[in-house]
Short mmCIF file of C-alpha atoms and ligand atoms in Angstrom, two decimals:
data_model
loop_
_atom_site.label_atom_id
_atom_site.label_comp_id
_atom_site.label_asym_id
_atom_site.label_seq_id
_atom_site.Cartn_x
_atom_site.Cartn_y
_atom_site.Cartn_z
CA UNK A 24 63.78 66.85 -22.44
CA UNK A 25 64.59 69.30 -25.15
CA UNK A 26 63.10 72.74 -26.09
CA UNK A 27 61.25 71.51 -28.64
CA UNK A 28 59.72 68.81 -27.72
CA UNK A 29 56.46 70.62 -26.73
CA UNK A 30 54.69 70.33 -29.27
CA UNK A 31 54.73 66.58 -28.73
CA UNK A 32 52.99 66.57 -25.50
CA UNK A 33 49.73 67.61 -24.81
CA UNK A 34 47.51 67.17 -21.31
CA UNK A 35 43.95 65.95 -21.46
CA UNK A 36 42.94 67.74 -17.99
CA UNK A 37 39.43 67.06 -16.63
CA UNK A 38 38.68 71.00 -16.48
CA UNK A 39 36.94 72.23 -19.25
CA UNK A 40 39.04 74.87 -21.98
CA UNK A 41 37.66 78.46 -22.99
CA UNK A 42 39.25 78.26 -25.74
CA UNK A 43 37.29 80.39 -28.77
CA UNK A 44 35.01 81.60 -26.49
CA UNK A 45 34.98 84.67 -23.79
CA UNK A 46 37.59 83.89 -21.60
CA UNK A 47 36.92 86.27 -19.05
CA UNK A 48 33.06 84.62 -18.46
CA UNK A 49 33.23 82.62 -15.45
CA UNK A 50 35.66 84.68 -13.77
CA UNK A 51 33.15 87.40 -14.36
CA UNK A 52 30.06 85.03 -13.90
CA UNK A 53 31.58 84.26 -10.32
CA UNK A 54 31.59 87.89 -9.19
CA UNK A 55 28.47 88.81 -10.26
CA UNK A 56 26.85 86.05 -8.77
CA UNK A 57 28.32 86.90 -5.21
CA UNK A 58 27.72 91.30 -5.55
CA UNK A 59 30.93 91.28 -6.04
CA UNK A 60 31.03 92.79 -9.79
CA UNK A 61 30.78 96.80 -8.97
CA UNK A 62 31.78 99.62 -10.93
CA UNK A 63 35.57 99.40 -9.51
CA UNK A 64 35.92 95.46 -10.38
CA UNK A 65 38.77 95.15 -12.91
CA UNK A 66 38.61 91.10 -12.75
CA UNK A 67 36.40 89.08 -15.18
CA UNK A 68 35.78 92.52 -17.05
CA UNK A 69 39.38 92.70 -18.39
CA UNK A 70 40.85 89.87 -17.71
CA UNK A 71 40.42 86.33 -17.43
CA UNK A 72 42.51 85.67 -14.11
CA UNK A 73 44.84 87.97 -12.24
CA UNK A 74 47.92 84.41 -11.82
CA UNK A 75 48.44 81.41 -12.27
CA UNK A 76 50.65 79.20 -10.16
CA UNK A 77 52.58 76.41 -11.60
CA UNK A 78 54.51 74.74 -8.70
CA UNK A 79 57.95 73.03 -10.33
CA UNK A 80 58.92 71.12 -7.21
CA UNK A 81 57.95 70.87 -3.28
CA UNK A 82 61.43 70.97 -2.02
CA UNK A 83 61.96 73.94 -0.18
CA UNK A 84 65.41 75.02 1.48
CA UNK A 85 63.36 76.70 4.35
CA UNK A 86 60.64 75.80 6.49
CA UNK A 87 58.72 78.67 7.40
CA UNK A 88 56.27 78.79 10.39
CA UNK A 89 53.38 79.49 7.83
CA UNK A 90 54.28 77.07 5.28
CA UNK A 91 50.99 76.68 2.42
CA UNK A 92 53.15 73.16 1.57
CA UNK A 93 51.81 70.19 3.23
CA UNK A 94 53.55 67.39 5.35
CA UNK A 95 54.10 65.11 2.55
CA UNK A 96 55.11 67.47 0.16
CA UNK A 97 58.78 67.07 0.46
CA UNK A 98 58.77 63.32 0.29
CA UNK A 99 57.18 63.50 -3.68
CA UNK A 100 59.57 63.79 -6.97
CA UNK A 101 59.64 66.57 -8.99
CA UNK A 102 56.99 66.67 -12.21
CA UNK A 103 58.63 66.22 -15.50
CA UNK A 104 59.65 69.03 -17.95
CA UNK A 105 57.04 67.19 -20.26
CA UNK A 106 53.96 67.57 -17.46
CA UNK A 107 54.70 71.00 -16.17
CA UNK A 108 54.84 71.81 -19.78
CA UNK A 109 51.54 70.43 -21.16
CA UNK A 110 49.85 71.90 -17.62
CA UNK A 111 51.49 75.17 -19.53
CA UNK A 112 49.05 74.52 -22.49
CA UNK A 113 45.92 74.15 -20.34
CA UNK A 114 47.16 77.45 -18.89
CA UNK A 115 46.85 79.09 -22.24
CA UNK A 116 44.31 77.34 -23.33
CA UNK A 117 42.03 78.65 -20.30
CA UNK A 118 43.28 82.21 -19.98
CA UNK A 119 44.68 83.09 -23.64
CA UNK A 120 47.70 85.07 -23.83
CA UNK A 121 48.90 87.67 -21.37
CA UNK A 122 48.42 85.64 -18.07
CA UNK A 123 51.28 85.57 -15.41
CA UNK A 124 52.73 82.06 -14.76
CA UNK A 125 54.06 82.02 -11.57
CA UNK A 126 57.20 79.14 -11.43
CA UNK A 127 56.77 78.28 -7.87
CA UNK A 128 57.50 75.02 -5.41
CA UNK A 129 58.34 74.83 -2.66
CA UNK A 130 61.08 77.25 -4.16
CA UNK A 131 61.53 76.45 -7.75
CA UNK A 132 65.00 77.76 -7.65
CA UNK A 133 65.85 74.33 -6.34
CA UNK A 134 65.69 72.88 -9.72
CA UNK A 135 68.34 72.54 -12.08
CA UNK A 136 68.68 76.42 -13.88
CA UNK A 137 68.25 74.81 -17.48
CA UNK A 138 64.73 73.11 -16.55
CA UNK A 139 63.87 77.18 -15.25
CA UNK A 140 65.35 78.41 -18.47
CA UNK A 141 63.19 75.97 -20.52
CA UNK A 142 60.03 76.99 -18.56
CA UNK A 143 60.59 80.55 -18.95
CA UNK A 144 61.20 80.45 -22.86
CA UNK A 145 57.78 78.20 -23.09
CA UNK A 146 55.58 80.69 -21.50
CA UNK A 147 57.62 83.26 -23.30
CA UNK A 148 56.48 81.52 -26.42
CA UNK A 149 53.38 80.53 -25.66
CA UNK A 150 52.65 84.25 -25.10
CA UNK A 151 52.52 84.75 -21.14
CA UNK A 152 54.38 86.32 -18.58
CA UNK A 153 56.57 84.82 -16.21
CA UNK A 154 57.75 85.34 -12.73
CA UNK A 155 59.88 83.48 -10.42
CA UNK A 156 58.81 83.28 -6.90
CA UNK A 157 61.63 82.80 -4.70
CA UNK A 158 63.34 83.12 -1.36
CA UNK A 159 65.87 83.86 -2.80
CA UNK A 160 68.89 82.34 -1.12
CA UNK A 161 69.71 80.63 -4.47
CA UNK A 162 68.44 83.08 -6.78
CA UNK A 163 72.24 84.43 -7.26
CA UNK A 164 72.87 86.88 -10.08
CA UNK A 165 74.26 84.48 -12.47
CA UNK A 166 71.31 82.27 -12.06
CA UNK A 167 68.70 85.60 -12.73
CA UNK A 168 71.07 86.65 -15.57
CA UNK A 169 70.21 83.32 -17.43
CA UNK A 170 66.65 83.44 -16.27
CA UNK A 171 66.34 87.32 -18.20
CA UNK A 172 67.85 86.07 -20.96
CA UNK A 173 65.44 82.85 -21.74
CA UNK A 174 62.51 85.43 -21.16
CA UNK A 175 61.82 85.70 -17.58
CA UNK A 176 59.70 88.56 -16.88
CA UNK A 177 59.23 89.39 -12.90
CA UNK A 178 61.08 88.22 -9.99
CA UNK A 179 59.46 88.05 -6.55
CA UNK A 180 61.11 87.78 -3.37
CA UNK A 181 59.22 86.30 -0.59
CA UNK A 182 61.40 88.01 2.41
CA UNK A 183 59.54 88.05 6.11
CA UNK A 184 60.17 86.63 9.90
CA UNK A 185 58.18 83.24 9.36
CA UNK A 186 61.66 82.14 7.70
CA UNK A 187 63.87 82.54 10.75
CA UNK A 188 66.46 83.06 8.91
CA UNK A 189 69.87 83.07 11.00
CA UNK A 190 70.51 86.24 13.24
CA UNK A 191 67.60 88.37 12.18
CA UNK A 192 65.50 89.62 14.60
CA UNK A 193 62.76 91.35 13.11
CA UNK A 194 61.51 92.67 9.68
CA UNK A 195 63.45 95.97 10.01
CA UNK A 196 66.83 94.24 10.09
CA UNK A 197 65.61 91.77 7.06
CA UNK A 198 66.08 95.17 5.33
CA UNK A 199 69.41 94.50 4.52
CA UNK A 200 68.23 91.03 2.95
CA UNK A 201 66.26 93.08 0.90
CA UNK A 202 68.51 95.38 -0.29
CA UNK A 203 70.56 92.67 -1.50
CA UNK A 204 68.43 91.00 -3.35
CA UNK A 205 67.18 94.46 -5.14
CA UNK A 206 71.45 94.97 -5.95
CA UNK A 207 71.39 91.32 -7.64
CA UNK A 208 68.39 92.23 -10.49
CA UNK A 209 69.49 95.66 -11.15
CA UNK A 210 69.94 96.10 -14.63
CA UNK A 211 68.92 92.83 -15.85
CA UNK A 212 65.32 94.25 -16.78
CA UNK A 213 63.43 92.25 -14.34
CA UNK A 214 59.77 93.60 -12.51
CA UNK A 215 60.58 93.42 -8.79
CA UNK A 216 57.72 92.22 -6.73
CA UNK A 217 57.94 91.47 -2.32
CA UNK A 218 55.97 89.27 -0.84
CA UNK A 219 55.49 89.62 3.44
CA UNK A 220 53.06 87.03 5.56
CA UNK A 221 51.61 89.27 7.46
CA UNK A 222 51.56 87.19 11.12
CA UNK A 223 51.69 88.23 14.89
CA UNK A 224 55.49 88.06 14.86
CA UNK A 225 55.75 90.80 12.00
CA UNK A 226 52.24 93.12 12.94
CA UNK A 227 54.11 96.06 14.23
CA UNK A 228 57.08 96.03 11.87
CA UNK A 229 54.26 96.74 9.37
CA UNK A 230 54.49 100.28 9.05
CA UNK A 231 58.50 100.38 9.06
CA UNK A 232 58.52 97.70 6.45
CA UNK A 233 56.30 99.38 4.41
CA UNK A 234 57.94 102.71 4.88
CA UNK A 235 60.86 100.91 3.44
CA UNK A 236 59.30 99.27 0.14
CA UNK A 237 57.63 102.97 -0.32
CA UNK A 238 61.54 103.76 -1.00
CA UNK A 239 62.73 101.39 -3.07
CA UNK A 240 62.11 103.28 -6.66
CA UNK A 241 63.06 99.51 -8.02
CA UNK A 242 60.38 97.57 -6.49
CA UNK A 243 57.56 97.76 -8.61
CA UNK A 244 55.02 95.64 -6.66
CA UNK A 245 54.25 95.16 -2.99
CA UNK A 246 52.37 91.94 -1.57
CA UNK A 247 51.12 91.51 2.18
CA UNK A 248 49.75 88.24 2.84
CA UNK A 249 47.42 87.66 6.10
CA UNK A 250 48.35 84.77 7.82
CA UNK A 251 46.15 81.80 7.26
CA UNK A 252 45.75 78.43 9.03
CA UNK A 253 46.92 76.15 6.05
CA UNK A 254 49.41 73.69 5.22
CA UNK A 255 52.02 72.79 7.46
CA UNK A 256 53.29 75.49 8.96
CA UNK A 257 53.54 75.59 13.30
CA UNK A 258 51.57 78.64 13.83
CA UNK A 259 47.89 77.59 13.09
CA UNK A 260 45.15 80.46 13.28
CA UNK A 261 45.37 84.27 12.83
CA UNK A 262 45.61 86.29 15.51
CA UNK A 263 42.41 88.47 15.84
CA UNK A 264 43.83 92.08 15.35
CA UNK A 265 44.79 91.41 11.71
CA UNK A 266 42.13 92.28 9.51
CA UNK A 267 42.17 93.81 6.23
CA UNK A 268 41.23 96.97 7.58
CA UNK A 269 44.61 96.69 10.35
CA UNK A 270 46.31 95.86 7.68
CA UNK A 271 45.78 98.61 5.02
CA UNK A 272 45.73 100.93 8.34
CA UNK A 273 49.85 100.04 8.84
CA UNK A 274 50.73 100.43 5.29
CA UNK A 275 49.27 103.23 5.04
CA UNK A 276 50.83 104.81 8.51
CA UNK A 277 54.41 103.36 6.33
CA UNK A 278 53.24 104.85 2.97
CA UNK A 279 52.00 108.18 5.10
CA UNK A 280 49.26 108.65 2.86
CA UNK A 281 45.81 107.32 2.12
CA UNK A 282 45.84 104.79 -0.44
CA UNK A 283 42.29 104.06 -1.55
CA UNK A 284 42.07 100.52 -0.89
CA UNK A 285 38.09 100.68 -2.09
CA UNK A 286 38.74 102.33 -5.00
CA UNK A 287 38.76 99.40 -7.62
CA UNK A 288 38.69 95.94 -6.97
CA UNK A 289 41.07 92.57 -8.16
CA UNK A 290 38.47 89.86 -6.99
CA UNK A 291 36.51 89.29 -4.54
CA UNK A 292 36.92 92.20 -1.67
CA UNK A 293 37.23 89.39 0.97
CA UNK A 294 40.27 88.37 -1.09
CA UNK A 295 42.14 91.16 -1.85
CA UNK A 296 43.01 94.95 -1.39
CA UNK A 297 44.45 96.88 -4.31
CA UNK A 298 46.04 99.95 -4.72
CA UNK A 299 48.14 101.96 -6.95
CA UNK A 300 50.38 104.80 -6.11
CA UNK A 301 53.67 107.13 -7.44
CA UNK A 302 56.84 107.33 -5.38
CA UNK A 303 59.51 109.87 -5.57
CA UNK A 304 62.35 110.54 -3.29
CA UNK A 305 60.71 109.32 0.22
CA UNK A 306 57.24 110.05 -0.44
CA UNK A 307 53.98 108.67 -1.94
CA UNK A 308 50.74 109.85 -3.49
CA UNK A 309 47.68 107.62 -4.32
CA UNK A 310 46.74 107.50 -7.90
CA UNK A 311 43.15 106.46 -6.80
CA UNK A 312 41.93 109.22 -4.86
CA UNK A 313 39.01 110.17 -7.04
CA UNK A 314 36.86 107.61 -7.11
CA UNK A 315 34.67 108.94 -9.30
CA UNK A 316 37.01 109.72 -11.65
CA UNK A 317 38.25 106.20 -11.85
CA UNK A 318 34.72 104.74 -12.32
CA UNK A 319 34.51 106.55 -15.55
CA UNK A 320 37.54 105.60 -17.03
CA UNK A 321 36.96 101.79 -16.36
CA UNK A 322 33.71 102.19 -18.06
CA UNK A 323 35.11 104.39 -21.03
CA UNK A 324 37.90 101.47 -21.30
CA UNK A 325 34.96 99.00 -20.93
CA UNK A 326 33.17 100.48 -24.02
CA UNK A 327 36.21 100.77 -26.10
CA UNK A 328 37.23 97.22 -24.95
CA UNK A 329 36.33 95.11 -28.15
CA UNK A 330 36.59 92.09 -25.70
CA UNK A 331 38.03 89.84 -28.80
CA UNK A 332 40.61 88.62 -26.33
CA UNK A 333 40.67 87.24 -22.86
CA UNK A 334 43.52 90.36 -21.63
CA UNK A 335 42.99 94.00 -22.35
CA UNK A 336 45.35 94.83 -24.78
CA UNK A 337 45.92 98.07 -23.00
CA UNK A 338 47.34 100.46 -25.64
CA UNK A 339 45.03 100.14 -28.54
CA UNK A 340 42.20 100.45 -26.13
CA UNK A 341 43.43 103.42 -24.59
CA UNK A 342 44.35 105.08 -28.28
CA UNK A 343 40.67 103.89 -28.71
CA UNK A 344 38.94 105.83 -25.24
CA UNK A 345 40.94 108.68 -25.82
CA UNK A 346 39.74 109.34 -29.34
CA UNK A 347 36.15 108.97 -27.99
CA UNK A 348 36.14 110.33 -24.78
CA UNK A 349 38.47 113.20 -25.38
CA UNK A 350 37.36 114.90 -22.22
CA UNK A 351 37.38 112.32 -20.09
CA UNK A 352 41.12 111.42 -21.25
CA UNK A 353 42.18 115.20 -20.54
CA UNK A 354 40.58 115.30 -16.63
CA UNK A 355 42.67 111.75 -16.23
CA UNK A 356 45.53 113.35 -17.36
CA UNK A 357 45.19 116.33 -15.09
CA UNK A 358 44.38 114.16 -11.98
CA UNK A 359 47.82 112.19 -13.13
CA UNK A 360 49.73 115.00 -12.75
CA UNK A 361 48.19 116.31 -9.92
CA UNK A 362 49.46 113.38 -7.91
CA UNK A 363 53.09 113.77 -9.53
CA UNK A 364 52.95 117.62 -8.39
CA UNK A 365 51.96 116.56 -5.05
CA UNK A 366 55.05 114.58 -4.60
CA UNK A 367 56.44 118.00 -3.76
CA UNK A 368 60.11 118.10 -2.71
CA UNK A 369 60.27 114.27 -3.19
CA UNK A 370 60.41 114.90 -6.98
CA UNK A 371 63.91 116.82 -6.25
CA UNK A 372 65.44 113.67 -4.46
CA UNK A 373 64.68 110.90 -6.70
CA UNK A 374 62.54 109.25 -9.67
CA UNK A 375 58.92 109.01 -9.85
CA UNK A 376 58.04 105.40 -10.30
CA UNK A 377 54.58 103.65 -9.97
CA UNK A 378 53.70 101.08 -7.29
CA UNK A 379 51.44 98.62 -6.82
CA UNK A 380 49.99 97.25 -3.05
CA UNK A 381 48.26 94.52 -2.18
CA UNK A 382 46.97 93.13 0.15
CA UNK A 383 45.74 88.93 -0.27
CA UNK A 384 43.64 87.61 2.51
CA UNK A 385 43.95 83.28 1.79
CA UNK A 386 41.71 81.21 3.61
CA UNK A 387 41.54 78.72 6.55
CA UNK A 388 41.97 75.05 5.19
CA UNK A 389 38.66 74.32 7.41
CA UNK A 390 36.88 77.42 6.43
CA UNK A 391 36.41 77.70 2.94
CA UNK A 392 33.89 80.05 1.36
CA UNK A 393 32.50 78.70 -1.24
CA UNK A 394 31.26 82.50 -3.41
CA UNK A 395 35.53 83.21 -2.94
CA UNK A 396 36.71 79.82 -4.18
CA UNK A 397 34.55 80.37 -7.28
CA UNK A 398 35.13 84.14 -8.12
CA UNK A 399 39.32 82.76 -7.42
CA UNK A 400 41.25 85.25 -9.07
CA UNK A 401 45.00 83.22 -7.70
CA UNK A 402 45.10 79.44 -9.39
CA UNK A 403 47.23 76.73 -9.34
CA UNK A 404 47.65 74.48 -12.51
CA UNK A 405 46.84 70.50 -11.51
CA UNK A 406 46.74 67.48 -13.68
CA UNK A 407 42.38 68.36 -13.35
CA UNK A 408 43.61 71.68 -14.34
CA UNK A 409 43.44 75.65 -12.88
CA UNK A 410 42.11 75.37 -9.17
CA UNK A 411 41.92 78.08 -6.36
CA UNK A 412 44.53 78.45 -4.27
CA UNK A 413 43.12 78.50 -1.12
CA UNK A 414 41.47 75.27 -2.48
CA UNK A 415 45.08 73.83 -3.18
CA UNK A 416 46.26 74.48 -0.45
CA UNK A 417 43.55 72.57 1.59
CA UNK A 418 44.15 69.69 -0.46
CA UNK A 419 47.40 69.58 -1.81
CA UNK A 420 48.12 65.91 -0.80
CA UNK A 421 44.74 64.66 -3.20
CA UNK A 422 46.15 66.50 -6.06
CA UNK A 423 49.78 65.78 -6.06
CA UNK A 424 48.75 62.13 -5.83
CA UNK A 425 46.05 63.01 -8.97
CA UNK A 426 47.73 61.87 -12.00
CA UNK A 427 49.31 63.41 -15.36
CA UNK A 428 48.00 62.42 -18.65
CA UNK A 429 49.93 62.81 -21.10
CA UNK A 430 49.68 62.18 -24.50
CA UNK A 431 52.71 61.68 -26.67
CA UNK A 432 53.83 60.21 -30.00
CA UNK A 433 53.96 56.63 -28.70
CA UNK A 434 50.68 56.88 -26.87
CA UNK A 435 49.53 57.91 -23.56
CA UNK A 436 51.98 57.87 -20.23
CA UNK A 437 51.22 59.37 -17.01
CA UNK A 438 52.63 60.68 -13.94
CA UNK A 439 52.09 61.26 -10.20
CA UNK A 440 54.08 63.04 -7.62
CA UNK A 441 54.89 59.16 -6.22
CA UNK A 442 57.10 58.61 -9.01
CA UNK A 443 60.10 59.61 -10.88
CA UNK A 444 58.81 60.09 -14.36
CA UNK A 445 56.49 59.04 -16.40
CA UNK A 446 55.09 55.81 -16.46
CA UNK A 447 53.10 53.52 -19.00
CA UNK A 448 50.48 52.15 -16.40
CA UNK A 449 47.45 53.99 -15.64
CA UNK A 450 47.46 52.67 -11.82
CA UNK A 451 49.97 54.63 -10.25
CA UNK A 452 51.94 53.91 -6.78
CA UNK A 453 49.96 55.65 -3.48
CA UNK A 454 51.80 58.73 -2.66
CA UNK A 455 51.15 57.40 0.80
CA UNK A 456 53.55 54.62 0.83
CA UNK A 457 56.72 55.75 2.17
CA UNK A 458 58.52 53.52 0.89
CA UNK A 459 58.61 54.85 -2.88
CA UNK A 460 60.04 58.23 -1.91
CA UNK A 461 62.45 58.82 1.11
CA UNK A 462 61.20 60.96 3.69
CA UNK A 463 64.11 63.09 2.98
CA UNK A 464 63.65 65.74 5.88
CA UNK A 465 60.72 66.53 8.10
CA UNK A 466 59.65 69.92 8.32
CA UNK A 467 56.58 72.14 9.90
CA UNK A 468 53.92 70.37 12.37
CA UNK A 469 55.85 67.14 11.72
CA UNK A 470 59.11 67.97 12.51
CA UNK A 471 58.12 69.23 16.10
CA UNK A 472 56.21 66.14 16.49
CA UNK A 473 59.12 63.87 15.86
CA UNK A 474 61.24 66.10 18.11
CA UNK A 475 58.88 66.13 21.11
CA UNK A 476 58.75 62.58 20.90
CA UNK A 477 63.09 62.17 20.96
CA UNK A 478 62.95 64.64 23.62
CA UNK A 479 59.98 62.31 25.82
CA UNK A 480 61.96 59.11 25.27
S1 SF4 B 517 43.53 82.17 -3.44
FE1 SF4 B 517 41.93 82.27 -1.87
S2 SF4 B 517 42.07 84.31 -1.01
FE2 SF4 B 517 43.16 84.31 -2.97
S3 SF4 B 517 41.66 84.99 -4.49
FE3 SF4 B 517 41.62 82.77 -4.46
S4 SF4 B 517 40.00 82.23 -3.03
FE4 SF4 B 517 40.54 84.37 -2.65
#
């Protein structure tokens, strides 16, 4: 399908559009209903949603131990330019412009690079942000060079020892992995973002890992994701010692600094740990230390905020809060370069740059809370339209069998992840029946069930 054949397509998805009205409202609704809507919440009071995934295929070239995918996933087809890009228009019609798309699988990089270029000028037109989230063993540089050009924004690496990738042995030697990767986007203007699962196989490399990241003045955004008992994947539940609070404890002992987890909030605080911090030359400094301080400014960029659209629109609001809180404005500035000036003899040794850290805590398939699911700050797009991640993932099977409508010029089609493409009947094949897709390759609990049972016979 061509470029411009969006406009011809349109979803009718089951979830209700915000369109014209306050996009940010049940986002904000859902925190304040669970206590969850303090003085240091950012989501719902300016912005809508924090990402959006939009998963382009289920193949994978990997088969991690923590896999989100399910079983089945790998035996469905790959949705349609046409579907992923009206479930683009329900993206922007719930969120507005601004939002991050995530292009995501399995790993969309196993698609062909013109269907990734065609996604990435869509949202680019359709005013959001993209990023690719990839392994990255076929995210070469003439592949992200394309990507750039046709408007890709961010590029995130998911790197960590639930891969097994060939003749690593832990996340300290995945290093030079990472390095690689950071040599094949520099200078093509991409945001560089790491994601780690955070399991019992990686716990201790924590701090060394994130001692690492601290010094990589190109990364731009850190992710640590707590191992949950979802999807596919052979290891099942979470070992007890990680918490949220072990967690933050080892980046911090990598970042060796105090980085004000509590400060403000993305979500719900049983979701997710944020913080912010400047780098320079091998050291870091927190740029949330004064809580206080903080506080006020969200509220002065609340007030200012003329909440016309469902994303801050971050400089005219500023020019806005410093003209009327002039004093405010000047003890942020002061506490901004504070931090810089405590950077010491890092500043000598290389360039301050600003980090972000998270930390994402996703939920147990079987033990879903119901306040998180509904103050979700992570979605996925489905043919019902934007639904919590964690949710997803429980039920991934129901939704890629969940069919497409689309509406085009010669009426409506539709599409399931049974079939090849878009089809004129309503009733769709069962995803269940193996016979309409091959079972192409086994992976996660499946694959070690079919190779205990060679090995017994
Ligand atoms: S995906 Fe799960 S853990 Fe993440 S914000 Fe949504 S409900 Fe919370």
């Amino acid at each position: 399908m061509k470029d411009s054949a969006h406009a011809k397509f349109t979803i009718v998805p089951a979830g209700r559009s915000f369109k014209g009205e306050d996009q940010r409202a049940p986002l904000r609704g859902g925190l304040q209903s669970c206590g969850e809507y303090g003085a240091g919440q950012t989501a719902g009071r300016f912005y809508p949603i924090a990402c959006v995934a939009l998963e382009v295929t289920q193949r994978c070239n990997l088969d991690c131990t923590l896999c989100y995918l399910s079983d089945r996933a790998e035996m469905t087809y790959d949705p349609p330019l046409s579907v992923l890009f009206a479930r683009l228009a329900t993206i922007r019609s719930h969120y507005g412009a601004g939002v991050s798309v995530q292009l995501t699988g399995g790993d969309p990089t196993l698609r062909k690079v013109e269907d990734l270029e065609a996604l990435c000028r869509e949202i680019r037109r359709l005013g959001m942000r993209s990023c690719l989230m990839t392994n990255g063993i076929r995210a070469s540089r003439a592949m992200l060079t394309r990507l750039a050009a046709a408007g890709l924004d961010d590029v995130a690496f998911h790197v960590d020892m639930t891969q097994e990738r060939k003749g690593f042995r832990s996340e300290v030697e995945l290093n030079t992995v990472r390095r690689a990767y950071i040599r094949r986007v520099r200078g093509l203007g991409l945001r560089i973002l790491f994601n780690t699962t955070v399991f019992g196989g990686n716990f201790d490399d924590l701090p060394a890992l994130a001692r690492f990241l601290r010094d990589c003045p190109e990364v731009a955004f850190v992710s640590f994701q707590m191992q949950a008992d979802t999807g596919r994947g052979v290891l099942r539940a979470r070992p007890d010692a990680i918490t949220q609070d072990s967690v933050a404890r080892a980046i911090e002992a990598g970042y060796e600094t105090p980085l004000h987890f509590g400060t403000t909030a993305v979500g719900h605080s049983k979701c997710n740990r944020y913080a912010s911090v400047v780098t320079a030359g091998g050291r870091a400094v927190s740029l949330l230390s004064n809580q206080p301080l903080v506080h006020k400014v969200i509220a002065a960029l609340e007030d200012v905020d003329d909440k016309q659209d469902a994303f801050i629109r971050i400089r005219p609001t500023l020019r806005r809060a410093i003209r009327r809180y002039p004093f405010l404005a000047l003890r942020a500035l002061g506490q901004l370069v504070f931090s810089v000036a405590r950077l010491g003899p890092g500043l000598l040794r290389g360039p301050v740059r600003r980090q972000a850290v998270f930390i994402h805590n996703f939920m147990a398939a079987d033990d879903l809370e119901e306040d998180r699911c509904a103050s979700c700050v992570f979605m996925v797009a489905t043919a019902s339209g934007p639904l919590s991640m964690c949710v997803h993932n429980a039920q991934r099977d129901l939704h890629l069998a969940s069919p497409d409508r689309i509406d085009g010029p010669a009426g409506p089609s539709w599409w399931n992840a049974a079939v090849p493409r878009l089809s004129r009947q309503a009733n769709l094949p069962d995803l269940n029946d193996p016979a309409l897709a091959p079972l192409k390759r086994l992976k996660g609990q499946m694959r070690v069930l079919r190779r205990n049972q060679k090995d017994a016979s």
